[in-house]
mmCIF file of C-alpha atoms in Angstrom:
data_model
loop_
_atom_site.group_PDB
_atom_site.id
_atom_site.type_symbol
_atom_site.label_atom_id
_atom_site.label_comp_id
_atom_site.label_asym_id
_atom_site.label_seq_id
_atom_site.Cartn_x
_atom_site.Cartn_y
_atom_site.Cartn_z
ATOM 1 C CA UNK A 1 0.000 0.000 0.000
ATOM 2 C CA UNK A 2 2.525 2.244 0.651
ATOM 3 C CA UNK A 3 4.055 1.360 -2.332
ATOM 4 C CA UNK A 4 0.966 2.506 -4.337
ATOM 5 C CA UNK A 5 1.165 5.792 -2.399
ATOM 6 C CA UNK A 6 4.847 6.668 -3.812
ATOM 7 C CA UNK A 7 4.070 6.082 -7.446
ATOM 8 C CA UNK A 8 0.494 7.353 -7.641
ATOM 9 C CA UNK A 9 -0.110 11.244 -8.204
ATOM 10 C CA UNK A 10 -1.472 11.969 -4.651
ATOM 11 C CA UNK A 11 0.326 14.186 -2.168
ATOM 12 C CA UNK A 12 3.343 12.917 -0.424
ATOM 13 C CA UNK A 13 2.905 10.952 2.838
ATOM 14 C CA UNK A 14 4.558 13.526 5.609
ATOM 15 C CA UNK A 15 5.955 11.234 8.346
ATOM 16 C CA UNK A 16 4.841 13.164 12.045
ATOM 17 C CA UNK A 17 8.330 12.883 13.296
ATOM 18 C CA UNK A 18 9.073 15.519 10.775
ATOM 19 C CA UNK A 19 6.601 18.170 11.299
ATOM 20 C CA UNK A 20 7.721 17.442 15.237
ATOM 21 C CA UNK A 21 11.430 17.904 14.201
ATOM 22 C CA UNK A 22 10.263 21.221 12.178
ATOM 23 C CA UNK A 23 7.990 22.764 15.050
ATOM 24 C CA UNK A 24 10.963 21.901 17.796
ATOM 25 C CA UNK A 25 13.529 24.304 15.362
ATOM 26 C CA UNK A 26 11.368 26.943 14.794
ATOM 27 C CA UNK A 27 11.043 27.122 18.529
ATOM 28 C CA UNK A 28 14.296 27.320 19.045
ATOM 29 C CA UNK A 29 14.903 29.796 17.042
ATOM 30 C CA UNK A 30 12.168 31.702 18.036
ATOM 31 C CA UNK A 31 13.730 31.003 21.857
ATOM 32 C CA UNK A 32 17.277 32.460 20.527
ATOM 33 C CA UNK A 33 16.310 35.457 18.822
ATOM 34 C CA UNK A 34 14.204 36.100 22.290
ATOM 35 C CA UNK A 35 16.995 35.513 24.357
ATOM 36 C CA UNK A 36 19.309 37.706 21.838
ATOM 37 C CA UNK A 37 17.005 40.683 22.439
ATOM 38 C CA UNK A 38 16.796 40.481 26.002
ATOM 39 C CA UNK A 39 20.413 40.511 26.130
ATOM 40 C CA UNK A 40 20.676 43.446 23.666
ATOM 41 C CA UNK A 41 18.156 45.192 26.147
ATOM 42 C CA UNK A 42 20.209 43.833 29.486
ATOM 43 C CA UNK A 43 23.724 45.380 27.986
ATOM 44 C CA UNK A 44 21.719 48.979 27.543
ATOM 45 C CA UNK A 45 20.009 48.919 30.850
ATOM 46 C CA UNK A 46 23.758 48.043 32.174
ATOM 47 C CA UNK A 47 25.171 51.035 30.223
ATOM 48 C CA UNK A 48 22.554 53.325 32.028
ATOM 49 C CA UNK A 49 22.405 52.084 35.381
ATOM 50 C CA UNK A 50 26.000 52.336 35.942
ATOM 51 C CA UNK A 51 26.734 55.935 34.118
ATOM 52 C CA UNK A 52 29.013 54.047 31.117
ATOM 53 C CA UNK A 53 30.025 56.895 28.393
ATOM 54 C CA UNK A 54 32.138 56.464 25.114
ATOM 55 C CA UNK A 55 35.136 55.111 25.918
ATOM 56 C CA UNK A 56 34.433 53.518 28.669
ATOM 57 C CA UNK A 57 34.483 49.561 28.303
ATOM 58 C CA UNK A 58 31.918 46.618 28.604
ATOM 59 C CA UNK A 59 32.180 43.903 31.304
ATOM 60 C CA UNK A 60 34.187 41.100 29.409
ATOM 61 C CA UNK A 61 31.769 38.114 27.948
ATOM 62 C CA UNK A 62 32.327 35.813 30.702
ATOM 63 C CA UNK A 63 31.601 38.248 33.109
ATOM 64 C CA UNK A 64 28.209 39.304 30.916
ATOM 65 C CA UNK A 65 27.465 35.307 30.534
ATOM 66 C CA UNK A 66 27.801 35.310 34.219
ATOM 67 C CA UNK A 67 25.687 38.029 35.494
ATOM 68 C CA UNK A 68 22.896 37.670 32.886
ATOM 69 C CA UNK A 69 23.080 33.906 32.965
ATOM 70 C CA UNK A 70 23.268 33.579 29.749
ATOM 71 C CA UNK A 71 24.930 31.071 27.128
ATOM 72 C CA UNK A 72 28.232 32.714 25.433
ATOM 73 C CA UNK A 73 26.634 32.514 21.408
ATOM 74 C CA UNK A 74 23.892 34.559 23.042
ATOM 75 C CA UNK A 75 26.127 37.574 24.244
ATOM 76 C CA UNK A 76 28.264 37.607 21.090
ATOM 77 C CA UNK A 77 25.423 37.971 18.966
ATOM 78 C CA UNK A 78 24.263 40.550 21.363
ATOM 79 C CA UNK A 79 27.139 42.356 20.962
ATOM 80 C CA UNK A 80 26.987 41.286 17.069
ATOM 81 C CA UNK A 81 23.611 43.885 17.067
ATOM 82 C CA UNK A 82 24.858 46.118 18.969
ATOM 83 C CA UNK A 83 27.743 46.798 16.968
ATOM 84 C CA UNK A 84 25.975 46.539 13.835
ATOM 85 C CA UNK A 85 23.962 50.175 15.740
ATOM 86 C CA UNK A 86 27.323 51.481 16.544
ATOM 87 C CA UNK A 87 27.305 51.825 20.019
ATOM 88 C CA UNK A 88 30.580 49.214 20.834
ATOM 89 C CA UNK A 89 33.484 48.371 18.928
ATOM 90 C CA UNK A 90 35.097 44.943 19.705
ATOM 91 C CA UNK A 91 38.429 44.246 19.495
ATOM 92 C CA UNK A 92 40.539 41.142 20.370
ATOM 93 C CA UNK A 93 42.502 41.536 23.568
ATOM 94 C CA UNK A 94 40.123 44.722 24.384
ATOM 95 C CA UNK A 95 36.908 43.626 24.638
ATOM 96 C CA UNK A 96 33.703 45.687 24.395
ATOM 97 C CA UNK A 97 33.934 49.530 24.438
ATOM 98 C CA UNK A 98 31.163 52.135 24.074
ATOM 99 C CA UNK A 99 31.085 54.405 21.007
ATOM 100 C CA UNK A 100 28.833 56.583 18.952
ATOM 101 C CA UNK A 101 28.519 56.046 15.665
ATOM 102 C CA UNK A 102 24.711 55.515 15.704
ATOM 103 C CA UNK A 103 24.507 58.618 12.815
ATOM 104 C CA UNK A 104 27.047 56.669 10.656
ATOM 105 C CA UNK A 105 25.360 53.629 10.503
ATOM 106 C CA UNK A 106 21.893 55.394 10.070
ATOM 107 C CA UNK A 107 23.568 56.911 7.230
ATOM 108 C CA UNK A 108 25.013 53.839 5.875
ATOM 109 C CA UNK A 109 21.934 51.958 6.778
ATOM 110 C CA UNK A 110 19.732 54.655 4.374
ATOM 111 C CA UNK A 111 22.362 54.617 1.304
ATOM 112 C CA UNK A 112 20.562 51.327 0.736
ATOM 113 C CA UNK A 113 17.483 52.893 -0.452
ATOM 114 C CA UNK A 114 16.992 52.485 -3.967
ATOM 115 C CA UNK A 115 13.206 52.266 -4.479
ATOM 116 C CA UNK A 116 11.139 55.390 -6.555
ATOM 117 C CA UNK A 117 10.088 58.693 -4.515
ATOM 118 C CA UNK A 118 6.765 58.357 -4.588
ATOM 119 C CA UNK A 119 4.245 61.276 -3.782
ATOM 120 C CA UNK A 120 3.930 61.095 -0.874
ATOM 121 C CA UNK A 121 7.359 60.779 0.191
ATOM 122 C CA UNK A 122 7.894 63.996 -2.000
ATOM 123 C CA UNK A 123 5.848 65.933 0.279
ATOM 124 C CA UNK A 124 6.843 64.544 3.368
ATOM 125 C CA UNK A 125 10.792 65.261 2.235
ATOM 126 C CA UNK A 126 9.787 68.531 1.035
ATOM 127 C CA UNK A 127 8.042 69.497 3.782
ATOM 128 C CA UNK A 128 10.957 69.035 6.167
ATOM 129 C CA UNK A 129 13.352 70.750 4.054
ATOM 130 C CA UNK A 130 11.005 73.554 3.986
ATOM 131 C CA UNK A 131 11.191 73.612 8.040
ATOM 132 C CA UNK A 132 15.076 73.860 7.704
ATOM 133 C CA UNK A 133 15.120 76.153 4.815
ATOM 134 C CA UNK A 134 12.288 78.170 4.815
ATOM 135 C CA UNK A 135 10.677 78.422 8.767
ATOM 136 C CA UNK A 136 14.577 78.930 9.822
ATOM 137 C CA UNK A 137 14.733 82.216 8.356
ATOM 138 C CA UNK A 138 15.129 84.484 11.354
ATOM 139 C CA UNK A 139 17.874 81.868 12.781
ATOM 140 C CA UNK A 140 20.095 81.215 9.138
ATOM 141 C CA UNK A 141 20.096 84.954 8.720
ATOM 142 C CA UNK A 142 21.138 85.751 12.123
ATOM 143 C CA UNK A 143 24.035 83.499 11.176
ATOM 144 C CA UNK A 144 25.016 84.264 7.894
ATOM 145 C CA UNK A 145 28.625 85.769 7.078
ATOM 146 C CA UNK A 146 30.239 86.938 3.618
ATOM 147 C CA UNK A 147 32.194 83.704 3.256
ATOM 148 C CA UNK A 148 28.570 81.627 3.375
ATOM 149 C CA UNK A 149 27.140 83.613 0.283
ATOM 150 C CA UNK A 150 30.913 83.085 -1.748
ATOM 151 C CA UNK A 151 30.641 79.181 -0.691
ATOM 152 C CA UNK A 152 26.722 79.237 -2.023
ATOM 153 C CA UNK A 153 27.457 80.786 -4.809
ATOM 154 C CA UNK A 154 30.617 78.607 -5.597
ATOM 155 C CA UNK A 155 28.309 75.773 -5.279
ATOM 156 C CA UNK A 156 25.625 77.293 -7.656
ATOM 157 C CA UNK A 157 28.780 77.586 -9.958
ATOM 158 C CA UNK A 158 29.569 74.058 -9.889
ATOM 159 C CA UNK A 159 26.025 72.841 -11.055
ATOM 160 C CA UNK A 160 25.826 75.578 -13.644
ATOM 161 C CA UNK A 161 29.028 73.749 -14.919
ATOM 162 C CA UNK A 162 28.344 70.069 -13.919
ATOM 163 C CA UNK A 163 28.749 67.698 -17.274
ATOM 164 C CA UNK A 164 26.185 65.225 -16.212
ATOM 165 C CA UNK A 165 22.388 65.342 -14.423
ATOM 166 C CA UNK A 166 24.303 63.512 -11.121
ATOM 167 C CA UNK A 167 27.303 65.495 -10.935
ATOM 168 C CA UNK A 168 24.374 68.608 -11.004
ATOM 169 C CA UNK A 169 22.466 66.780 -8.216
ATOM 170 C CA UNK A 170 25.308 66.671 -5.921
ATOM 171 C CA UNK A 171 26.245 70.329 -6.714
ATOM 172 C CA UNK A 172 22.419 71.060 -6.141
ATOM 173 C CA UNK A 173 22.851 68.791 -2.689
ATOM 174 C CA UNK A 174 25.973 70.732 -1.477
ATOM 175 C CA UNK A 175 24.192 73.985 -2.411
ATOM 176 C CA UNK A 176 21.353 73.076 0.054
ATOM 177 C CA UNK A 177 23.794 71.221 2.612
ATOM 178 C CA UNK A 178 25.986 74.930 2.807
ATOM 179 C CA UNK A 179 22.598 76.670 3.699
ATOM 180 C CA UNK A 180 21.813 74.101 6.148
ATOM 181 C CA UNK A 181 25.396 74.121 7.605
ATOM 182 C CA UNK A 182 25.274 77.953 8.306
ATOM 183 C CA UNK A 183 22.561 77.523 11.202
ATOM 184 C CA UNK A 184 25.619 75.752 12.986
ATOM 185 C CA UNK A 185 23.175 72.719 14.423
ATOM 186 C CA UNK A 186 25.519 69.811 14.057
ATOM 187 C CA UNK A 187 22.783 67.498 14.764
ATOM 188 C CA UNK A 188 20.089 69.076 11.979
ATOM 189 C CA UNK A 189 23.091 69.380 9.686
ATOM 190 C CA UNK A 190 23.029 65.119 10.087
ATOM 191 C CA UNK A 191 19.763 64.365 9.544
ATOM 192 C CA UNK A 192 19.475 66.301 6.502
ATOM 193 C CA UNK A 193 22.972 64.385 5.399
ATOM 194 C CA UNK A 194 21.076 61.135 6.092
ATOM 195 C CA UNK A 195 19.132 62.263 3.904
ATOM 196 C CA UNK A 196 20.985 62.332 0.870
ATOM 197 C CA UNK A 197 19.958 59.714 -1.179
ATOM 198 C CA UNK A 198 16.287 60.625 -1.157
ATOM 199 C CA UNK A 199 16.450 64.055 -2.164
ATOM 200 C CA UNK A 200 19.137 63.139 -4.362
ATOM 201 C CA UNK A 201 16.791 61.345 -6.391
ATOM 202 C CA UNK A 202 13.962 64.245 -6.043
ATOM 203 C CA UNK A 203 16.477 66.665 -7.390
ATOM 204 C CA UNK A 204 17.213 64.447 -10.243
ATOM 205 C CA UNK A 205 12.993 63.653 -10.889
ATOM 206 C CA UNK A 206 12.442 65.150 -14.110
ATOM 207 C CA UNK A 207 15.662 66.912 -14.912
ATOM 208 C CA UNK A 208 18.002 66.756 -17.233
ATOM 209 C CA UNK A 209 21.947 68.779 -17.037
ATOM 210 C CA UNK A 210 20.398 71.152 -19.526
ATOM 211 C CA UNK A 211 17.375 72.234 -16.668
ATOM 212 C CA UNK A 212 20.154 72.317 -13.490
ATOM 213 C CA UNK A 213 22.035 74.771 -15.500
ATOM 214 C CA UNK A 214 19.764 76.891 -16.444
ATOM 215 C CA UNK A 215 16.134 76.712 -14.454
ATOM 216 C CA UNK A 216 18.016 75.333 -11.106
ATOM 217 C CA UNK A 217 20.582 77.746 -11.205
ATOM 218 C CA UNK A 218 18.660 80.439 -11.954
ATOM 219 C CA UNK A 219 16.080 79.749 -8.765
ATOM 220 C CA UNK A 220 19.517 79.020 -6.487
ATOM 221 C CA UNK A 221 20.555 82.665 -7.757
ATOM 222 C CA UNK A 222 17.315 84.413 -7.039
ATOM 223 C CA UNK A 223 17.443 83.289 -3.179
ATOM 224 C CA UNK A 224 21.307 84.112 -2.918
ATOM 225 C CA UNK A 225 19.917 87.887 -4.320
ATOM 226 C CA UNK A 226 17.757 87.500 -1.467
ATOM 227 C CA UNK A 227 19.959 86.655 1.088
ATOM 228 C CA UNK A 228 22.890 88.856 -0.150
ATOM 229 C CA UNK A 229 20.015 91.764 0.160
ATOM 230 C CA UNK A 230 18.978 90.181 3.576
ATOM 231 C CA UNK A 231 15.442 90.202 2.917
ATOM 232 C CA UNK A 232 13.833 87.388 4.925
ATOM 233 C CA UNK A 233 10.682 87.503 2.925
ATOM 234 C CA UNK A 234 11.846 87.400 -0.546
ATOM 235 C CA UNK A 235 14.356 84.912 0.612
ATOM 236 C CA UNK A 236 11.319 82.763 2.585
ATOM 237 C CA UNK A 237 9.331 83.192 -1.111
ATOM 238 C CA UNK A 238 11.904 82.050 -3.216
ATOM 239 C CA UNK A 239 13.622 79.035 -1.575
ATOM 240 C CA UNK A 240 9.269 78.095 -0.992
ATOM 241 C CA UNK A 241 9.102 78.304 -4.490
ATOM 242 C CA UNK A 242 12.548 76.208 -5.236
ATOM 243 C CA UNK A 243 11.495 73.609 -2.907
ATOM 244 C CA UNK A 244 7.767 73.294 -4.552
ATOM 245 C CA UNK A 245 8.937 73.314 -8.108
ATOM 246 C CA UNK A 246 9.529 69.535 -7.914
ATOM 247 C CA UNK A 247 5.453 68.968 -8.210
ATOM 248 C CA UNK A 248 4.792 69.165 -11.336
ATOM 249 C CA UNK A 249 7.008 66.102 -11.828
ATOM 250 C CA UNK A 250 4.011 63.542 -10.052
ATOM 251 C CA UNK A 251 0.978 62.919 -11.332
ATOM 252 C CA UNK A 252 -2.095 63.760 -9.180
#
């Protein structure tokens, strides 16, 4: 009979022992990953409660299997996530110490976005550069020196002269990053860097080397009139305008 079963068309005969064998894994897995995370969340509640800063370093693994009561695969993948967020840096001989390079790996973690700007995303992305670059007014002009209207209009220069639609792009990027950068916010000025590839790709939507010299540079030159003049309102009007241009490149 079972013989019949093997050659015949009907669905294969699954043995129980199997689906056992298959439940048991995904269990454990399920158990690991669970006991991964708790670790990850033991090692920052230990960085807290005892006052641990960059530089400072980790208990050693033993001492973390120990205390935690935890197996040694589950601490080094702990620290395996952990370092992936850039908070510790392992080294052999050194052990675990504490950094912060949480903005680097955001960064490196959003240079993997490839997919279309959509809508939506336009006006979300928009939107926030419009907080930064329009709403900021009172604070960027405050700020703003001679040598921050040369280095804008260097950078206008440089996508005027750009030979390709991506070279123009990142002379467009640099153009906005140097307006950013003169509010002197280290923290805004990384965010909007994290940013990159995003508006990278809104700044190339629609355009070709031809429009960034001419249409792109001409807008980046009206709000440099304005700021040169130090007129927050023509200045608030035109970068508005700059920013909202980008529409008519997505269909309602």
């Amino acid at each position: 009979m079972a013989r019949d079963n093997e050659t015949s068309g009907s669905s294969p005969i699954i043995e129980v022992g199997s689906v056992v064998e298959a439940e048991e894994d995904a269990t454990t897995r399920s158990s690991s990953r669970s006991a991964v995370d708790e670790m990850v969340q033991n090692i920052r509640g230990l960085i807290s409660s005892e006052g641990l800063t960059v530089g400072d370093n980790l208990p050693t693994e033993r001492e973390l299997c120990e205390r935690f009561e935890a197996s040694r695969n589950t601490v080094r993948e702990a620290m395996r996530i952990l370092k992936a967020y850039g908070i510790v840096s392992v080294r052999p001989k050194v052990g675990a110490t504490i950094i912060d390079d949480r903005m680097q790996r955001a960064l490196d973690l959003f240079s993997f976005n490839t997919l279309e700007v959509s809508r939506d995303t336009f006006v979300d992305v928009q939107g926030f550069r419009g907080l930064l670059e329009v709403a900021s007014v009172d604070l960027l002009f405050d700020k703003l020196v001679p040598e921050d209207i040369a280095s804008l209009h260097a950078a206008n220069e440089d996508l005027r002269k750009a030979e390709t639609e991506l070279d123009a792009s990142e002379a467009d990027f640099r153009f906005h990053t140097r307006l950013v950068q003169i509010m002197d916010n280290k923290a805004v000025l990384d965010v909007y860097k994290i940013m990159k590839p995003v508006i990278l790709r809104i700044m190339l939507r629609g355009k070709t080397r031809q429009t960034f010299s001419t249409l792109t540079f001409a807008e980046h030159a009206e709000v440099l009139q304005a700021l040169e003049a130090r007129d927050r309102t023509a200045y608030q009007y035109k970068m508005k305008t700059h920013l909202e241009n980008g529409f008519r490149h997505f269909s309602v």
